[in-house]
Amino acid sequence: MPRDTGPGVLVFDVNETLTDMGPLAGRLEDIGLPGRLLPVWFAGVLRDGFALTLAGGHASFADVARDVLRTLFAEERPGAPDPGPAVDHVLAALPGLPVHPDVPDGVRALHAGGHRLVTLTNGSADTTRAVLDRAGVGDCFEAHLDVEGAGGWKPARAAYAYALRAVDVPAAQAMLVSVHPWDVDGAGRAGLSAAWLRRTPVPYPAAMRPADREATGIADLARRLDTAPDG
């Protein structure tokens, strides 16, 4: 059978795809909020960022994240003092988040297999760089991109087009890698292929465009693309 080497450029989502956001639950608990609110907070950040993009507005991930956290704080701790320092305590943990255990070996295997690797996040490119440098794989990526210059958050078509311009390839030569079905769907509508990382048992939504590939993590994706080094 012919070797399946896949696309030339892999465009990685960052939050929850590469980074493990679980430690942020401890930061929420530090400021008196239940750790179980972590997924509620992150979903709220995405909701408001998406809504701003649809309405033709824009705000940074940090600004939206700060607003949503203030709202949760007011709901959970009515009458508490200004939560500004508490909010800053939570957001300050973002550059220190760990990557998922499969990420280092998987990224190295993909890089060794000849793929060009870039990141594209609704968050901060600087935060991405800090996380991946600390994980020892920063030099495997040729660029870290965020949507500040794209005119809208993913999954807006403009965000993917921005990444394609940055790496100077047509959509047909790029594959998005993401744990988020909304991201996979958006990339597919923008002409990229997409790989869905199924890190949890939650099924893929039937209403969205299906992924071109599915893997349990980055290392599994590298094996499926047959790019792992010999030996």
CSV table of N, CA, C and O in Angstrom, one decimal, residues 102-214:
chain,number,residue,atom,x,y,z
A,102,ASP,N,0.7,13.0,25.6
A,102,ASP,CA,1.0,12.5,24.3
A,102,ASP,C,1.7,13.6,23.4
A,102,ASP,O,2.2,13.2,22.3
A,103,VAL,N,1.6,14.8,23.8
A,103,VAL,CA,2.0,15.9,22.9
A,103,VAL,C,3.5,15.9,22.5
A,103,VAL,O,3.9,16.0,21.3
A,104,PRO,N,4.5,15.8,23.5
A,104,PRO,CA,5.9,15.9,23.1
A,104,PRO,C,6.3,14.9,22.1
A,104,PRO,O,6.9,15.2,21.0
A,105,ASP,N,6.1,13.6,22.4
A,105,ASP,CA,6.5,12.6,21.4
A,105,ASP,C,5.8,12.7,20.1
A,105,ASP,O,6.3,12.5,19.0
A,106,GLY,N,4.5,13.0,20.1
A,106,GLY,CA,3.7,13.1,18.9
A,106,GLY,C,4.2,14.3,18.0
A,106,GLY,O,4.3,14.1,16.8
A,107,VAL,N,4.4,15.4,18.7
A,107,VAL,CA,4.9,16.6,17.9
A,107,VAL,C,6.3,16.3,17.3
A,107,VAL,O,6.5,16.6,16.1
A,108,ARG,N,7.2,15.7,18.1
A,108,ARG,CA,8.5,15.3,17.5
A,108,ARG,C,8.4,14.4,16.4
A,108,ARG,O,9.1,14.5,15.4
A,109,ALA,N,7.5,13.4,16.5
A,109,ALA,CA,7.3,12.4,15.4
A,109,ALA,C,6.8,13.1,14.1
A,109,ALA,O,7.3,12.8,13.0
A,110,LEU,N,5.8,14.0,14.3
A,110,LEU,CA,5.3,14.7,13.1
A,110,LEU,C,6.4,15.6,12.5
A,110,LEU,O,6.5,15.6,11.2
A,111,HIS,N,7.1,16.2,13.3
A,111,HIS,CA,8.2,17.1,12.8
A,111,HIS,C,9.3,16.3,12.1
A,111,HIS,O,9.7,16.6,11.0
A,112,ALA,N,9.6,15.2,12.7
A,112,ALA,CA,10.7,14.3,12.1
A,112,ALA,C,10.2,13.7,10.8
A,112,ALA,O,10.9,13.4,9.9
A,113,GLY,N,8.8,13.6,10.6
A,113,GLY,CA,8.2,13.0,9.4
A,113,GLY,C,8.1,14.0,8.3
A,113,GLY,O,7.6,13.6,7.2
A,114,GLY,N,8.6,15.2,8.5
A,114,GLY,CA,8.6,16.2,7.4
A,114,GLY,C,7.5,17.2,7.3
A,114,GLY,O,7.4,18.0,6.4
A,115,HIS,N,6.5,17.1,8.3
A,115,HIS,CA,5.4,18.1,8.3
A,115,HIS,C,5.9,19.4,8.8
A,115,HIS,O,6.7,19.5,9.7
A,116,ARG,N,5.3,20.4,8.2
A,116,ARG,CA,5.4,21.8,8.8
A,116,ARG,C,4.4,21.9,9.8
A,116,ARG,O,3.2,21.6,9.6
A,117,LEU,N,4.7,22.4,11.0
A,117,LEU,CA,3.8,22.5,12.1
A,117,LEU,C,3.6,24.0,12.5
A,117,LEU,O,4.6,24.7,12.7
A,118,VAL,N,2.4,24.4,12.7
A,118,VAL,CA,2.1,25.8,13.2
A,118,VAL,C,1.0,25.7,14.2
A,118,VAL,O,0.2,24.7,14.2
A,119,THR,N,0.8,26.7,15.0
A,119,THR,CA,-0.3,26.7,15.9
A,119,THR,C,-1.2,27.9,15.5
A,119,THR,O,-0.7,28.9,15.0
A,120,LEU,N,-2.5,27.8,15.8
A,120,LEU,CA,-3.5,28.8,15.5
A,120,LEU,C,-4.4,28.8,16.7
A,120,LEU,O,-5.2,27.8,16.9
A,121,THR,N,-4.4,29.8,17.5
A,121,THR,CA,-5.3,29.9,18.7
A,121,THR,C,-6.1,31.1,18.8
A,121,THR,O,-5.8,32.2,18.3
A,122,ASN,N,-7.3,30.9,19.4
A,122,ASN,CA,-8.1,32.1,19.8
A,122,ASN,C,-7.5,32.8,21.0
A,122,ASN,O,-7.9,33.9,21.3
A,123,GLY,N,-6.5,32.2,21.6
A,123,GLY,CA,-5.8,32.8,22.7
A,123,GLY,C,-4.6,33.7,22.3
A,123,GLY,O,-4.7,34.4,21.3
A,124,SER,N,-3.5,33.5,23.0
A,124,SER,CA,-2.3,34.3,22.7
A,124,SER,C,-1.2,33.5,22.1
A,124,SER,O,-0.9,32.4,22.7
A,125,ALA,N,-0.6,34.0,21.1
A,125,ALA,CA,0.6,33.3,20.5
A,125,ALA,C,1.7,33.3,21.5
A,125,ALA,O,2.5,32.3,21.5
A,126,ASP,N,1.9,34.3,22.3
A,126,ASP,CA,3.0,34.4,23.3
A,126,ASP,C,2.8,33.3,24.3
A,126,ASP,O,3.7,32.7,24.8
A,127,THR,N,1.5,33.1,24.8
A,127,THR,CA,1.2,32.1,25.7
A,127,THR,C,1.5,30.7,25.1
A,127,THR,O,2.1,29.8,25.8
A,128,THR,N,1.1,30.5,23.9
A,128,THR,CA,1.4,29.2,23.2
A,128,THR,C,2.9,29.0,23.2
A,128,THR,O,3.4,27.9,23.5
A,129,ARG,N,3.6,30.0,22.8
A,129,ARG,CA,5.1,29.8,22.7
A,129,ARG,C,5.7,29.4,24.1
A,129,ARG,O,6.6,28.6,24.2
A,130,ALA,N,5.2,30.1,25.1
A,130,ALA,CA,5.7,29.8,26.5
A,130,ALA,C,5.5,28.3,26.9
A,130,ALA,O,6.3,27.6,27.4
A,131,VAL,N,4.2,27.9,26.6
A,131,VAL,CA,3.8,26.5,27.0
A,131,VAL,C,4.7,25.5,26.2
A,131,VAL,O,5.2,24.5,26.8
A,132,LEU,N,4.8,25.7,24.9
A,132,LEU,CA,5.5,24.7,24.1
A,132,LEU,C,7.0,24.7,24.3
A,132,LEU,O,7.7,23.7,24.2
A,133,ASP,N,7.6,25.9,24.5
A,133,ASP,CA,9.0,26.0,24.8
A,133,ASP,C,9.3,25.2,26.1
A,133,ASP,O,10.3,24.5,26.2
A,134,ARG,N,8.4,25.4,27.1
A,134,ARG,CA,8.7,24.7,28.4
A,134,ARG,C,8.5,23.2,28.2
A,134,ARG,O,9.2,22.4,28.9
A,135,ALA,N,7.7,22.8,27.3
A,135,ALA,CA,7.5,21.3,27.0
A,135,ALA,C,8.6,20.7,26.2
A,135,ALA,O,8.6,19.5,25.9
A,136,GLY,N,9.5,21.6,25.7
A,136,GLY,CA,10.6,21.1,24.9
A,136,GLY,C,10.3,20.9,23.4
A,136,GLY,O,11.2,20.2,22.8
A,137,VAL,N,9.2,21.4,22.9
A,137,VAL,CA,8.9,21.2,21.5
A,137,VAL,C,8.7,22.5,20.7
A,137,VAL,O,8.2,22.4,19.6
A,138,GLY,N,9.0,23.6,21.3
A,138,GLY,CA,8.8,24.9,20.7
A,138,GLY,C,9.5,25.0,19.3
A,138,GLY,O,9.0,25.6,18.4
A,139,ASP,N,10.7,24.4,19.3
A,139,ASP,CA,11.5,24.5,18.0
A,139,ASP,C,11.0,23.6,16.9
A,139,ASP,O,11.5,23.6,15.8
A,140,CYS,N,9.9,22.8,17.2
A,140,CYS,CA,9.3,21.9,16.1
A,140,CYS,C,8.3,22.7,15.3
A,140,CYS,O,7.9,22.2,14.3
A,141,PHE,N,7.9,23.9,15.8
A,141,PHE,CA,6.9,24.7,15.1
A,141,PHE,C,7.6,25.9,14.4
A,141,PHE,O,8.4,26.5,15.0
A,142,GLU,N,7.1,26.1,13.2
A,142,GLU,CA,7.7,27.2,12.5
A,142,GLU,C,7.0,28.6,12.8
A,142,GLU,O,7.6,29.6,12.5
A,143,ALA,N,5.8,28.5,13.3
A,143,ALA,CA,5.1,29.8,13.7
A,143,ALA,C,4.1,29.5,14.7
A,143,ALA,O,3.5,28.4,14.7
A,144,HIS,N,3.8,30.5,15.6
A,144,HIS,CA,2.7,30.5,16.5
A,144,HIS,C,1.8,31.7,16.2
A,144,HIS,O,2.2,32.8,16.2
A,145,LEU,N,0.6,31.4,15.8
A,145,LEU,CA,-0.3,32.4,15.3
A,145,LEU,C,-1.5,32.5,16.2
A,145,LEU,O,-1.9,31.5,16.9
A,146,ASP,N,-2.1,33.7,16.4
A,146,ASP,CA,-3.3,33.9,17.0
A,146,ASP,C,-4.2,34.7,16.1
A,146,ASP,O,-3.8,35.1,15.1
A,147,VAL,N,-5.5,34.9,16.6
A,147,VAL,CA,-6.5,35.5,15.7
A,147,VAL,C,-6.5,37.0,15.8
A,147,VAL,O,-7.4,37.6,15.2
A,148,GLU,N,-5.6,37.6,16.5
A,148,GLU,CA,-5.6,39.1,16.6
A,148,GLU,C,-5.5,39.7,15.2
A,148,GLU,O,-6.1,40.8,15.0
A,149,GLY,N,-4.8,39.2,14.3
A,149,GLY,CA,-4.6,39.7,13.0
A,149,GLY,C,-5.6,39.2,12.0
A,149,GLY,O,-5.5,39.5,10.8
A,150,ALA,N,-6.5,38.3,12.4
A,150,ALA,CA,-7.4,37.6,11.5
A,150,ALA,C,-8.7,38.3,11.2
A,150,ALA,O,-9.4,38.0,10.3
A,151,GLY,N,-9.1,39.2,12.2
A,151,GLY,CA,-10.4,39.8,12.0
A,151,GLY,C,-11.5,39.0,12.6
A,151,GLY,O,-12.7,39.4,12.4
A,152,GLY,N,-11.2,38.0,13.3
A,152,GLY,CA,-12.3,37.2,13.9
A,152,GLY,C,-11.8,35.9,14.6
A,152,GLY,O,-10.7,35.4,14.2
A,153,TRP,N,-12.5,35.4,15.6
A,153,TRP,CA,-12.1,34.2,16.2
A,153,TRP,C,-12.4,33.0,15.3
A,153,TRP,O,-13.4,33.0,14.5
A,154,LYS,N,-11.7,31.9,15.5
A,154,LYS,CA,-12.1,30.6,14.9
A,154,LYS,C,-13.5,30.3,15.6
A,154,LYS,O,-13.6,30.6,16.8
A,155,PRO,N,-14.4,29.7,14.9
A,155,PRO,CA,-14.3,29.1,13.5
A,155,PRO,C,-14.7,30.0,12.4
A,155,PRO,O,-15.1,29.5,11.3
A,156,ALA,N,-14.5,31.3,12.5
A,156,ALA,CA,-14.7,32.2,11.3
A,156,ALA,C,-13.8,31.8,10.2
A,156,ALA,O,-12.6,31.5,10.4
A,157,ARG,N,-14.2,31.8,9.0
A,157,ARG,CA,-13.4,31.5,7.8
A,157,ARG,C,-12.2,32.3,7.7
A,157,ARG,O,-11.1,31.9,7.4
A,158,ALA,N,-12.3,33.6,8.2
A,158,ALA,CA,-11.2,34.5,8.1
A,158,ALA,C,-10.0,34.1,8.9
A,158,ALA,O,-8.8,34.3,8.6
A,159,ALA,N,-10.2,33.4,10.0
A,159,ALA,CA,-9.2,32.9,10.9
A,159,ALA,C,-8.3,31.9,10.2
A,159,ALA,O,-7.1,31.9,10.3
A,160,TYR,N,-8.9,30.9,9.5
A,160,TYR,CA,-8.2,29.9,8.8
A,160,TYR,C,-7.5,30.5,7.6
A,160,TYR,O,-6.3,30.1,7.3
A,161,ALA,N,-8.1,31.4,6.9
A,161,ALA,CA,-7.5,32.1,5.8
A,161,ALA,C,-6.2,32.8,6.2
A,161,ALA,O,-5.2,32.8,5.5
A,162,TYR,N,-6.3,33.4,7.4
A,162,TYR,CA,-5.1,34.1,8.0
A,162,TYR,C,-4.0,33.2,8.2
A,162,TYR,O,-2.8,33.5,7.8
A,163,ALA,N,-4.2,32.0,8.7
A,163,ALA,CA,-3.2,31.0,8.9
A,163,ALA,C,-2.6,30.5,7.6
A,163,ALA,O,-1.4,30.3,7.5
A,164,LEU,N,-3.5,30.3,6.6
A,164,LEU,CA,-3.0,29.9,5.3
A,164,LEU,C,-2.1,30.9,4.7
A,164,LEU,O,-1.0,30.5,4.0
A,165,ARG,N,-2.4,32.2,4.8
A,165,ARG,CA,-1.6,33.2,4.3
A,165,ARG,C,-0.2,33.2,5.0
A,165,ARG,O,0.8,33.4,4.3
A,166,ALA,N,-0.2,33.0,6.3
A,166,ALA,CA,1.0,33.0,7.1
A,166,ALA,C,2.0,32.0,6.6
A,166,ALA,O,3.2,32.2,6.7
A,167,VAL,N,1.5,30.8,6.2
A,167,VAL,CA,2.4,29.7,5.9
A,167,VAL,C,2.5,29.5,4.3
A,167,VAL,O,3.2,28.7,3.9
A,168,ASP,N,1.7,30.4,3.6
A,168,ASP,CA,1.8,30.4,2.2
A,168,ASP,C,1.5,29.1,1.5
A,168,ASP,O,2.3,28.6,0.7
A,169,VAL,N,0.4,28.5,1.9
A,169,VAL,CA,-0.1,27.3,1.2
A,169,VAL,C,-1.6,27.4,1.0
A,169,VAL,O,-2.3,28.1,1.7
A,170,PRO,N,-2.1,26.7,-0.1
A,170,PRO,CA,-3.5,26.6,-0.3
A,170,PRO,C,-4.2,25.7,0.7
A,170,PRO,O,-3.5,24.9,1.4
A,171,ALA,N,-5.5,25.9,0.9
A,171,ALA,CA,-6.2,25.2,1.9
A,171,ALA,C,-6.1,23.7,1.7
A,171,ALA,O,-6.0,22.9,2.7
A,172,ALA,N,-6.0,23.2,0.5
A,172,ALA,CA,-5.9,21.8,0.2
A,172,ALA,C,-4.6,21.1,0.7
A,172,ALA,O,-4.6,19.9,0.9
A,173,GLN,N,-3.6,21.9,1.0
A,173,GLN,CA,-2.4,21.4,1.5
A,173,GLN,C,-2.2,21.6,3.1
A,173,GLN,O,-1.1,21.3,3.6
A,174,ALA,N,-3.3,21.9,3.7
A,174,ALA,CA,-3.2,22.1,5.2
A,174,ALA,C,-4.3,21.3,5.9
A,174,ALA,O,-5.4,21.1,5.4
A,175,MET,N,-4.0,20.8,7.1
A,175,MET,CA,-4.9,20.1,7.9
A,175,MET,C,-4.9,20.7,9.3
A,175,MET,O,-3.9,20.9,9.9
A,176,LEU,N,-6.1,21.1,9.8
A,176,LEU,CA,-6.3,21.5,11.1
A,176,LEU,C,-6.3,20.3,12.1
A,176,LEU,O,-6.9,19.2,11.7
A,177,VAL,N,-5.7,20.4,13.2
A,177,VAL,CA,-5.8,19.4,14.3
A,177,VAL,C,-6.4,20.0,15.5
A,177,VAL,O,-5.8,21.0,16.1
A,178,SER,N,-7.5,19.5,16.0
A,178,SER,CA,-8.2,20.1,17.1
A,178,SER,C,-9.0,19.1,17.8
A,178,SER,O,-9.5,18.1,17.3
A,179,VAL,N,-9.2,19.3,19.1
A,179,VAL,CA,-10.1,18.5,19.9
A,179,VAL,C,-11.6,19.0,19.9
A,179,VAL,O,-12.5,18.4,20.3
A,180,HIS,N,-11.8,20.2,19.3
A,180,HIS,CA,-13.1,20.9,19.3
A,180,HIS,C,-13.8,20.6,18.0
A,180,HIS,O,-13.4,21.0,16.9
A,181,PRO,N,-15.0,20.0,18.0
A,181,PRO,CA,-15.8,19.7,16.8
A,181,PRO,C,-16.1,21.0,16.0
A,181,PRO,O,-16.1,21.1,14.8
A,182,TRP,N,-16.4,22.1,16.8
A,182,TRP,CA,-16.7,23.4,16.1
A,182,TRP,C,-15.5,23.9,15.3
A,182,TRP,O,-15.7,24.5,14.2
A,183,ASP,N,-14.3,23.6,15.7
A,183,ASP,CA,-13.1,24.0,15.0
A,183,ASP,C,-12.9,23.1,13.8
A,183,ASP,O,-12.5,23.6,12.7
A,184,VAL,N,-13.1,21.8,13.9
A,184,VAL,CA,-13.0,20.9,12.8
A,184,VAL,C,-14.0,21.3,11.7
A,184,VAL,O,-13.7,21.3,10.5
A,185,ASP,N,-15.3,21.6,12.2
A,185,ASP,CA,-16.3,22.0,11.2
A,185,ASP,C,-15.9,23.3,10.5
A,185,ASP,O,-16.0,23.4,9.3
A,186,GLY,N,-15.4,24.2,11.2
A,186,GLY,CA,-15.1,25.5,10.6
A,186,GLY,C,-13.9,25.4,9.6
A,186,GLY,O,-14.0,26.0,8.6
A,187,ALA,N,-12.9,24.6,10.0
A,187,ALA,CA,-11.8,24.4,9.1
A,187,ALA,C,-12.3,23.7,7.8
A,187,ALA,O,-11.8,24.1,6.7
A,188,GLY,N,-13.1,22.7,7.9
A,188,GLY,CA,-13.7,22.0,6.7
A,188,GLY,C,-14.4,23.0,5.8
A,188,GLY,O,-14.3,22.9,4.6
A,189,ARG,N,-15.2,23.9,6.4
A,189,ARG,CA,-15.9,24.8,5.6
A,189,ARG,C,-15.0,25.8,4.9
A,189,ARG,O,-15.4,26.5,3.9
A,190,ALA,N,-13.8,26.0,5.5
A,190,ALA,CA,-12.8,26.9,4.9
A,190,ALA,C,-11.9,26.2,3.9
A,190,ALA,O,-11.0,26.9,3.4
A,191,GLY,N,-12.2,24.9,3.7
A,191,GLY,CA,-11.4,24.2,2.6
A,191,GLY,C,-10.2,23.4,3.1
A,191,GLY,O,-9.6,22.7,2.3
A,192,LEU,N,-9.9,23.4,4.4
A,192,LEU,CA,-8.9,22.6,5.0
A,192,LEU,C,-9.4,21.2,5.2
A,192,LEU,O,-10.6,21.0,5.4
A,193,SER,N,-8.5,20.2,5.3
A,193,SER,CA,-8.9,19.0,5.9
A,193,SER,C,-8.8,19.1,7.4
A,193,SER,O,-8.2,20.1,7.9
A,194,ALA,N,-9.3,18.2,8.2
A,194,ALA,CA,-9.2,18.3,9.6
A,194,ALA,C,-9.2,17.0,10.3
A,194,ALA,O,-9.8,16.0,9.9
A,195,ALA,N,-8.4,17.0,11.4
A,195,ALA,CA,-8.3,15.8,12.2
A,195,ALA,C,-8.9,16.1,13.6
A,195,ALA,O,-8.5,17.1,14.2
A,196,TRP,N,-9.8,15.3,14.0
A,196,TRP,CA,-10.4,15.5,15.4
A,196,TRP,C,-9.7,14.6,16.4
A,196,TRP,O,-9.6,13.4,16.2
A,197,LEU,N,-9.2,15.2,17.4
A,197,LEU,CA,-8.6,14.4,18.5
A,197,LEU,C,-9.7,14.1,19.5
A,197,LEU,O,-10.3,15.0,20.2
A,198,ARG,N,-10.0,12.8,19.7
A,198,ARG,CA,-11.1,12.4,20.6
A,198,ARG,C,-10.4,12.0,21.9
A,198,ARG,O,-10.2,10.8,22.2
A,199,ARG,N,-10.2,13.0,22.7
A,199,ARG,CA,-9.6,12.8,24.0
A,199,ARG,C,-10.6,12.3,25.1
A,199,ARG,O,-10.1,11.9,26.2
A,200,THR,N,-11.9,12.4,24.8
A,200,THR,CA,-12.9,11.9,25.8
A,200,THR,C,-13.9,11.0,25.1
A,200,THR,O,-13.9,11.0,23.8
A,201,PRO,N,-14.7,10.3,25.8
A,201,PRO,CA,-15.7,9.5,25.2
A,201,PRO,C,-16.9,10.2,24.5
A,201,PRO,O,-17.7,9.6,23.9
A,202,VAL,N,-16.9,11.6,24.6
A,202,VAL,CA,-18.0,12.3,24.1
A,202,VAL,C,-18.1,12.2,22.6
A,202,VAL,O,-17.0,12.3,21.9
A,203,PRO,N,-19.2,11.8,22.0
A,203,PRO,CA,-19.3,11.6,20.5
A,203,PRO,C,-19.2,12.9,19.7
A,203,PRO,O,-19.4,14.0,20.2
A,204,TYR,N,-18.8,12.7,18.5
A,204,TYR,CA,-18.8,13.9,17.6
A,204,TYR,C,-20.2,14.3,17.2
A,204,TYR,O,-21.0,13.4,16.9
A,205,PRO,N,-20.5,15.6,17.2
A,205,PRO,CA,-21.9,16.0,16.8
A,205,PRO,C,-22.2,15.7,15.4
A,205,PRO,O,-21.5,16.0,14.4
A,206,ALA,N,-23.4,15.0,15.3
A,206,ALA,CA,-23.9,14.6,13.9
A,206,ALA,C,-24.2,15.8,13.0
A,206,ALA,O,-24.2,15.7,11.8
A,207,ALA,N,-24.5,17.0,13.6
A,207,ALA,CA,-24.9,18.1,12.9
A,207,ALA,C,-23.8,18.9,12.2
A,207,ALA,O,-24.0,19.7,11.3
A,208,MET,N,-22.5,18.5,12.6
A,208,MET,CA,-21.4,19.2,12.1
A,208,MET,C,-20.7,18.4,11.0
A,208,MET,O,-20.9,17.2,10.9
A,209,ARG,N,-19.9,19.1,10.2
A,209,ARG,CA,-19.1,18.4,9.1
A,209,ARG,C,-18.2,17.4,9.8
A,209,ARG,O,-17.5,17.7,10.7
A,210,PRO,N,-18.1,16.2,9.3
A,210,PRO,CA,-17.3,15.2,9.9
A,210,PRO,C,-15.8,15.5,9.7
A,210,PRO,O,-15.4,16.1,8.7
A,211,ALA,N,-15.0,15.0,10.6
A,211,ALA,CA,-13.5,15.1,10.4
A,211,ALA,C,-13.1,14.2,9.3
A,211,ALA,O,-13.6,13.1,9.1
A,212,ASP,N,-12.0,14.6,8.7
A,212,ASP,CA,-11.3,13.7,7.7
A,212,ASP,C,-10.6,12.6,8.4
A,212,ASP,O,-10.4,11.5,7.8
A,213,ARG,N,-10.1,12.8,9.6
A,213,ARG,CA,-9.3,11.8,10.3
A,213,ARG,C,-9.7,11.9,11.8
A,213,ARG,O,-10.2,13.0,12.2
A,214,GLU,N,-9.5,10.9,12.5
A,214,GLU,CA,-9.8,10.8,14.0
A,214,GLU,C,-8.6,10.1,14.6
A,214,GLU,O,-8.1,9.1,14.1
